């Protein structure tokens, strides 16, 4: 189990847990998946709360100090899974794509349930993940909750898909109305 780093506020206003490395990430790797070249993210992290979610909590009366107290109650340890997903958003002309690796991080769900009880704001069920590679969006695509993840995901990838350009995605997702 990786040792968590201290939480920080990102330049975009999110609360993130920095990650030093990932088992399926390499700064030199540029996966070619489905004819699209992906670039390695320059910094890896787990987003615990997005800027929009933090703003919703503040509008409901939860101030920054109280939020910090809630965050301090959890350790945010995690375990890597072998599950990789291709996610996409945008039109065909301007698609943004990311390859994410799912993690197990129970405290993320516990935090959201506690914040809902404290504020009344439903932040949705999280999808703990790390964005490894991107195309068309260097910072990655936000996945605030399970509903968004179901809408954005397009294919489950095998580990081999990252290093072998001829290896197909393992399983395509059925197209959903967007």
PDB file of N, CA and C in Angstrom, residues 55-94:
ATOM      1  N   UNK A  55     -16.895  24.321  -3.683  1.00  0.00           N
ATOM      2  CA  UNK A  55     -17.769  25.503  -3.738  1.00  0.00           C
ATOM      3  C   UNK A  55     -19.186  25.163  -3.280  1.00  0.00           C
ATOM      4  N   UNK A  56     -19.691  23.986  -3.671  1.00  0.00           N
ATOM      5  CA  UNK A  56     -21.035  23.569  -3.241  1.00  0.00           C
ATOM      6  C   UNK A  56     -21.093  23.400  -1.728  1.00  0.00           C
ATOM      7  N   UNK A  57     -20.043  22.852  -1.147  1.00  0.00           N
ATOM      8  CA  UNK A  57     -19.994  22.707   0.309  1.00  0.00           C
ATOM      9  C   UNK A  57     -19.972  24.079   0.988  1.00  0.00           C
ATOM     10  N   UNK A  58     -19.190  25.005   0.432  1.00  0.00           N
ATOM     11  CA  UNK A  58     -19.114  26.356   1.002  1.00  0.00           C
ATOM     12  C   UNK A  58     -20.470  27.062   0.916  1.00  0.00           C
ATOM     13  N   UNK A  59     -21.161  26.911  -0.215  1.00  0.00           N
ATOM     14  CA  UNK A  59     -22.491  27.517  -0.368  1.00  0.00           C
ATOM     15  C   UNK A  59     -23.479  26.955   0.649  1.00  0.00           C
ATOM     16  N   UNK A  60     -23.268  25.704   1.065  1.00  0.00           N
ATOM     17  CA  UNK A  60     -24.143  25.079   2.055  1.00  0.00           C
ATOM     18  C   UNK A  60     -23.733  25.437   3.486  1.00  0.00           C
ATOM     19  N   UNK A  61     -22.670  26.243   3.636  1.00  0.00           N
ATOM     20  CA  UNK A  61     -22.284  26.713   4.953  1.00  0.00           C
ATOM     21  C   UNK A  61     -21.090  26.017   5.578  1.00  0.00           C
ATOM     22  N   UNK A  62     -20.455  25.101   4.871  1.00  0.00           N
ATOM     23  CA  UNK A  62     -19.283  24.402   5.403  1.00  0.00           C
ATOM     24  C   UNK A  62     -18.045  25.236   5.063  1.00  0.00           C
ATOM     25  N   UNK A  63     -17.432  25.880   6.064  1.00  0.00           N
ATOM     26  CA  UNK A  63     -16.293  26.751   5.761  1.00  0.00           C
ATOM     27  C   UNK A  63     -15.012  25.938   5.590  1.00  0.00           C
ATOM     28  N   UNK A  64     -13.956  26.610   5.136  1.00  0.00           N
ATOM     29  CA  UNK A  64     -12.695  25.937   4.803  1.00  0.00           C
ATOM     30  C   UNK A  64     -12.075  25.259   6.022  1.00  0.00           C
ATOM     31  N   UNK A  65     -12.154  25.886   7.186  1.00  0.00           N
ATOM     32  CA  UNK A  65     -11.575  25.261   8.388  1.00  0.00           C
ATOM     33  C   UNK A  65     -12.321  23.986   8.762  1.00  0.00           C
ATOM     34  N   UNK A  66     -13.647  24.028   8.645  1.00  0.00           N
ATOM     35  CA  UNK A  66     -14.419  22.829   8.962  1.00  0.00           C
ATOM     36  C   UNK A  66     -14.116  21.714   7.956  1.00  0.00           C
ATOM     37  N   UNK A  67     -13.992  22.075   6.685  1.00  0.00           N
ATOM     38  CA  UNK A  67     -13.630  21.084   5.669  1.00  0.00           C
ATOM     39  C   UNK A  67     -12.259  20.483   5.989  1.00  0.00           C
ATOM     40  N   UNK A  68     -11.307  21.312   6.372  1.00  0.00           N
ATOM     41  CA  UNK A  68      -9.977  20.802   6.734  1.00  0.00           C
ATOM     42  C   UNK A  68     -10.052  19.838   7.918  1.00  0.00           C
ATOM     43  N   UNK A  69     -10.930  20.118   8.875  1.00  0.00           N
ATOM     44  CA  UNK A  69     -11.092  19.203  10.010  1.00  0.00           C
ATOM     45  C   UNK A  69     -11.643  17.853   9.547  1.00  0.00           C
ATOM     46  N   UNK A  70     -12.596  17.890   8.621  1.00  0.00           N
ATOM     47  CA  UNK A  70     -13.134  16.624   8.086  1.00  0.00           C
ATOM     48  C   UNK A  70     -12.040  15.855   7.346  1.00  0.00           C
ATOM     49  N   UNK A  71     -11.272  16.543   6.536  1.00  0.00           N
ATOM     50  CA  UNK A  71     -10.202  15.884   5.786  1.00  0.00           C
ATOM     51  C   UNK A  71      -9.172  15.249   6.709  1.00  0.00           C
ATOM     52  N   UNK A  72      -8.891  15.894   7.828  1.00  0.00           N
ATOM     53  CA  UNK A  72      -7.887  15.389   8.772  1.00  0.00           C
ATOM     54  C   UNK A  72      -8.327  14.090   9.452  1.00  0.00           C
ATOM     55  N   UNK A  73      -9.599  13.770   9.391  1.00  0.00           N
ATOM     56  CA  UNK A  73     -10.101  12.552  10.052  1.00  0.00           C
ATOM     57  C   UNK A  73      -9.782  11.276   9.264  1.00  0.00           C
ATOM     58  N   UNK A  74      -9.360  11.424   8.023  1.00  0.00           N
ATOM     59  CA  UNK A  74      -9.150  10.268   7.158  1.00  0.00           C
ATOM     60  C   UNK A  74      -7.692  10.173   6.737  1.00  0.00           C
ATOM     61  N   UNK A  75      -7.259   8.930   6.447  1.00  0.00           N
ATOM     62  CA  UNK A  75      -5.858   8.694   6.055  1.00  0.00           C
ATOM     63  C   UNK A  75      -5.690   8.598   4.542  1.00  0.00           C
ATOM     64  N   UNK A  76      -6.729   8.280   3.824  1.00  0.00           N
ATOM     65  CA  UNK A  76      -6.738   8.207   2.361  1.00  0.00           C
ATOM     66  C   UNK A  76      -5.686   7.246   1.804  1.00  0.00           C
ATOM     67  N   UNK A  77      -5.467   6.147   2.504  1.00  0.00           N
ATOM     68  CA  UNK A  77      -4.610   5.089   1.958  1.00  0.00           C
ATOM     69  C   UNK A  77      -5.322   4.486   0.753  1.00  0.00           C
ATOM     70  N   UNK A  78      -4.561   3.870  -0.118  1.00  0.00           N
ATOM     71  CA  UNK A  78      -5.171   3.276  -1.308  1.00  0.00           C
ATOM     72  C   UNK A  78      -4.366   2.079  -1.778  1.00  0.00           C
ATOM     73  N   UNK A  79      -5.019   1.289  -2.615  1.00  0.00           N
ATOM     74  CA  UNK A  79      -4.380   0.141  -3.275  1.00  0.00           C
ATOM     75  C   UNK A  79      -4.639   0.261  -4.773  1.00  0.00           C
ATOM     76  N   UNK A  80      -3.609  -0.042  -5.540  1.00  0.00           N
ATOM     77  CA  UNK A  80      -3.753  -0.046  -6.994  1.00  0.00           C
ATOM     78  C   UNK A  80      -4.595  -1.237  -7.427  1.00  0.00           C
ATOM     79  N   UNK A  81      -5.387  -1.070  -8.458  1.00  0.00           N
ATOM     80  CA  UNK A  81      -6.046  -2.198  -9.102  1.00  0.00           C
ATOM     81  C   UNK A  81      -5.385  -2.392 -10.459  1.00  0.00           C
ATOM     82  N   UNK A  82      -5.765  -3.430 -11.160  1.00  0.00           N
ATOM     83  CA  UNK A  82      -5.256  -3.661 -12.515  1.00  0.00           C
ATOM     84  C   UNK A  82      -6.246  -3.127 -13.552  1.00  0.00           C
ATOM     85  N   UNK A  83      -7.229  -2.364 -13.102  1.00  0.00           N
ATOM     86  CA  UNK A  83      -8.282  -1.878 -14.005  1.00  0.00           C
ATOM     87  C   UNK A  83      -7.923  -0.526 -14.600  1.00  0.00           C
ATOM     88  N   UNK A  84      -7.767  -0.521 -15.914  1.00  0.00           N
ATOM     89  CA  UNK A  84      -7.478   0.694 -16.677  1.00  0.00           C
ATOM     90  C   UNK A  84      -8.685   1.006 -17.558  1.00  0.00           C
ATOM     91  N   UNK A  85      -8.991   2.294 -17.689  1.00  0.00           N
ATOM     92  CA  UNK A  85     -10.121   2.708 -18.524  1.00  0.00           C
ATOM     93  C   UNK A  85      -9.710   3.853 -19.432  1.00  0.00           C
ATOM     94  N   UNK A  86     -10.267   3.833 -20.622  1.00  0.00           N
ATOM     95  CA  UNK A  86     -10.166   4.941 -21.552  1.00  0.00           C
ATOM     96  C   UNK A  86     -11.420   5.777 -21.357  1.00  0.00           C
ATOM     97  N   UNK A  87     -11.267   7.069 -21.100  1.00  0.00           N
ATOM     98  CA  UNK A  87     -12.424   7.950 -20.971  1.00  0.00           C
ATOM     99  C   UNK A  87     -12.290   9.070 -22.000  1.00  0.00           C
ATOM    100  N   UNK A  88     -13.448   9.577 -22.457  1.00  0.00           N
ATOM    101  CA  UNK A  88     -13.471  10.617 -23.494  1.00  0.00           C
ATOM    102  C   UNK A  88     -14.578  11.612 -23.211  1.00  0.00           C
ATOM    103  N   UNK A  89     -14.340  12.857 -23.652  1.00  0.00           N
ATOM    104  CA  UNK A  89     -15.406  13.861 -23.648  1.00  0.00           C
ATOM    105  C   UNK A  89     -15.176  14.786 -24.832  1.00  0.00           C
ATOM    106  N   UNK A  90     -16.243  15.450 -25.235  1.00  0.00           N
ATOM    107  CA  UNK A  90     -16.152  16.405 -26.331  1.00  0.00           C
ATOM    108  C   UNK A  90     -16.693  15.840 -27.622  1.00  0.00           C
ATOM    109  N   UNK A  91     -16.646  16.666 -28.658  1.00  0.00           N
ATOM    110  CA  UNK A  91     -17.132  16.271 -29.977  1.00  0.00           C
ATOM    111  C   UNK A  91     -16.016  15.573 -30.745  1.00  0.00           C
ATOM    112  N   UNK A  92     -16.365  14.977 -31.874  1.00  0.00           N
ATOM    113  CA  UNK A  92     -15.347  14.297 -32.686  1.00  0.00           C
ATOM    114  C   UNK A  92     -14.234  15.258 -33.084  1.00  0.00           C
ATOM    115  N   UNK A  93     -14.580  16.520 -33.351  1.00  0.00           N
ATOM    116  CA  UNK A  93     -13.584  17.502 -33.767  1.00  0.00           C
ATOM    117  C   UNK A  93     -12.641  17.879 -32.625  1.00  0.00           C
ATOM    118  N   UNK A  94     -13.134  17.836 -31.406  1.00  0.00           N
ATOM    119  CA  UNK A  94     -12.318  18.271 -30.279  1.00  0.00           C
ATOM    120  C   UNK A  94     -12.363  17.324 -29.109  1.00  0.00           C
TER     121      UNK A  94
END
